[in-house]
Amino acid sequence: RYYERYGKVSLMSGVANGSLYIGSAAATYLLAAVADRYGWDLNIWIWALISLACVLLCLTAQRSWKAFTDCGSGVESKS
């Protein structure tokens, strides 16, 4: 809905899906290697740190996202 006015819905969907597939494929092998070498405790810490990084990223991007989704942004609709 937010990217529709720019005609970029498919692009954003593709970027999100591609990123998730690459991350899932990499995590399968990397986290398995970490678990084999260092044990599951380190894996759990890695998951916690990744989650914390994602929360911080979302909090950092919150103001920019609010400005982007604001209806009064002055961006004309393509329709």
CSV table of C-alpha atoms in Angstrom, one decimal:
chain,number,residue,atom,x,y,z
A,1,ARG,CA,0.0,0.0,0.0
A,2,TYR,CA,2.8,2.5,0.8
A,3,TYR,CA,4.8,1.7,-2.3
A,4,GLU,CA,1.9,1.6,-4.6
A,5,ARG,CA,2.0,5.3,-5.3
A,6,TYR,CA,5.6,4.9,-6.5
A,7,GLY,CA,4.9,1.8,-8.6
A,8,LYS,CA,7.4,-0.2,-6.5
A,9,VAL,CA,5.3,-2.9,-4.9
A,10,SER,CA,6.9,-5.7,-6.8
A,11,LEU,CA,10.4,-4.4,-6.3
A,12,MET,CA,10.0,-4.2,-2.5
A,13,SER,CA,8.3,-7.6,-2.4
A,14,GLY,CA,11.2,-9.1,-4.4
A,15,VAL,CA,13.8,-7.4,-2.2
A,16,ALA,CA,12.2,-8.6,1.0
A,17,ASN,CA,11.7,-12.2,-0.3
A,18,GLY,CA,15.2,-12.4,-1.8
A,19,SER,CA,16.7,-11.2,1.5
A,20,LEU,CA,14.8,-13.7,3.5
A,21,TYR,CA,15.7,-16.6,1.2
A,22,ILE,CA,19.4,-15.7,1.3
A,23,GLY,CA,19.4,-15.2,5.1
A,24,SER,CA,17.6,-18.5,5.6
A,25,ALA,CA,20.1,-20.4,3.4
A,26,ALA,CA,23.1,-18.8,5.0
A,27,ALA,CA,21.7,-19.3,8.5
A,28,THR,CA,21.1,-23.0,7.9
A,29,TYR,CA,24.8,-23.7,7.3
A,30,LEU,CA,26.4,-21.0,9.5
A,31,LEU,CA,24.4,-21.7,12.6
A,32,ALA,CA,24.8,-25.4,12.2
A,33,ALA,CA,28.6,-25.0,12.0
A,34,VAL,CA,28.6,-22.7,15.0
A,35,ALA,CA,26.5,-25.3,17.0
A,36,ASP,CA,28.9,-28.1,16.0
A,37,ARG,CA,32.0,-26.2,16.9
A,38,TYR,CA,30.9,-24.1,19.9
A,39,GLY,CA,27.6,-25.6,21.1
A,40,TRP,CA,24.0,-24.3,21.3
A,41,ASP,CA,24.6,-21.7,23.9
A,42,LEU,CA,26.5,-19.6,21.5
A,43,ASN,CA,23.8,-20.0,18.9
A,44,ILE,CA,21.2,-18.7,21.3
A,45,TRP,CA,23.4,-15.7,22.0
A,46,ILE,CA,23.8,-15.1,18.3
A,47,TRP,CA,20.0,-15.2,17.9
A,48,ALA,CA,19.5,-12.8,20.8
A,49,LEU,CA,22.1,-10.4,19.4
A,50,ILE,CA,20.5,-10.5,15.9
A,51,SER,CA,17.1,-9.8,17.5
A,52,LEU,CA,18.5,-6.9,19.4
A,53,ALA,CA,20.1,-5.5,16.3
A,54,CYS,CA,16.8,-5.7,14.4
A,55,VAL,CA,14.9,-4.0,17.2
A,56,LEU,CA,17.5,-1.2,17.2
A,57,LEU,CA,17.3,-0.9,13.4
A,58,CYS,CA,13.5,-0.6,13.6
A,59,LEU,CA,13.6,2.0,16.4
A,60,THR,CA,16.2,4.0,14.3
A,61,ALA,CA,14.1,3.8,11.2
A,62,GLN,CA,10.9,4.7,12.9
A,63,ARG,CA,11.0,8.4,12.2
A,64,SER,CA,11.9,8.0,8.6
A,65,TRP,CA,9.1,5.4,8.1
A,66,LYS,CA,6.6,7.8,9.8
A,67,ALA,CA,7.6,10.6,7.4
A,68,PHE,CA,7.4,8.2,4.4
A,69,THR,CA,3.9,6.9,5.3
A,70,ASP,CA,2.6,10.3,6.3
A,71,CYS,CA,-0.4,11.2,4.0
A,72,GLY,CA,0.6,14.8,3.9
A,73,SER,CA,3.9,14.1,2.2
A,74,GLY,CA,3.0,15.9,-0.9
A,75,VAL,CA,3.6,12.9,-3.2
A,76,GLU,CA,1.1,12.6,-6.0
A,77,SER,CA,-0.6,9.3,-6.7
A,78,LYS,CA,0.1,7.6,-10.1
A,79,SER,CA,-3.6,6.9,-10.7
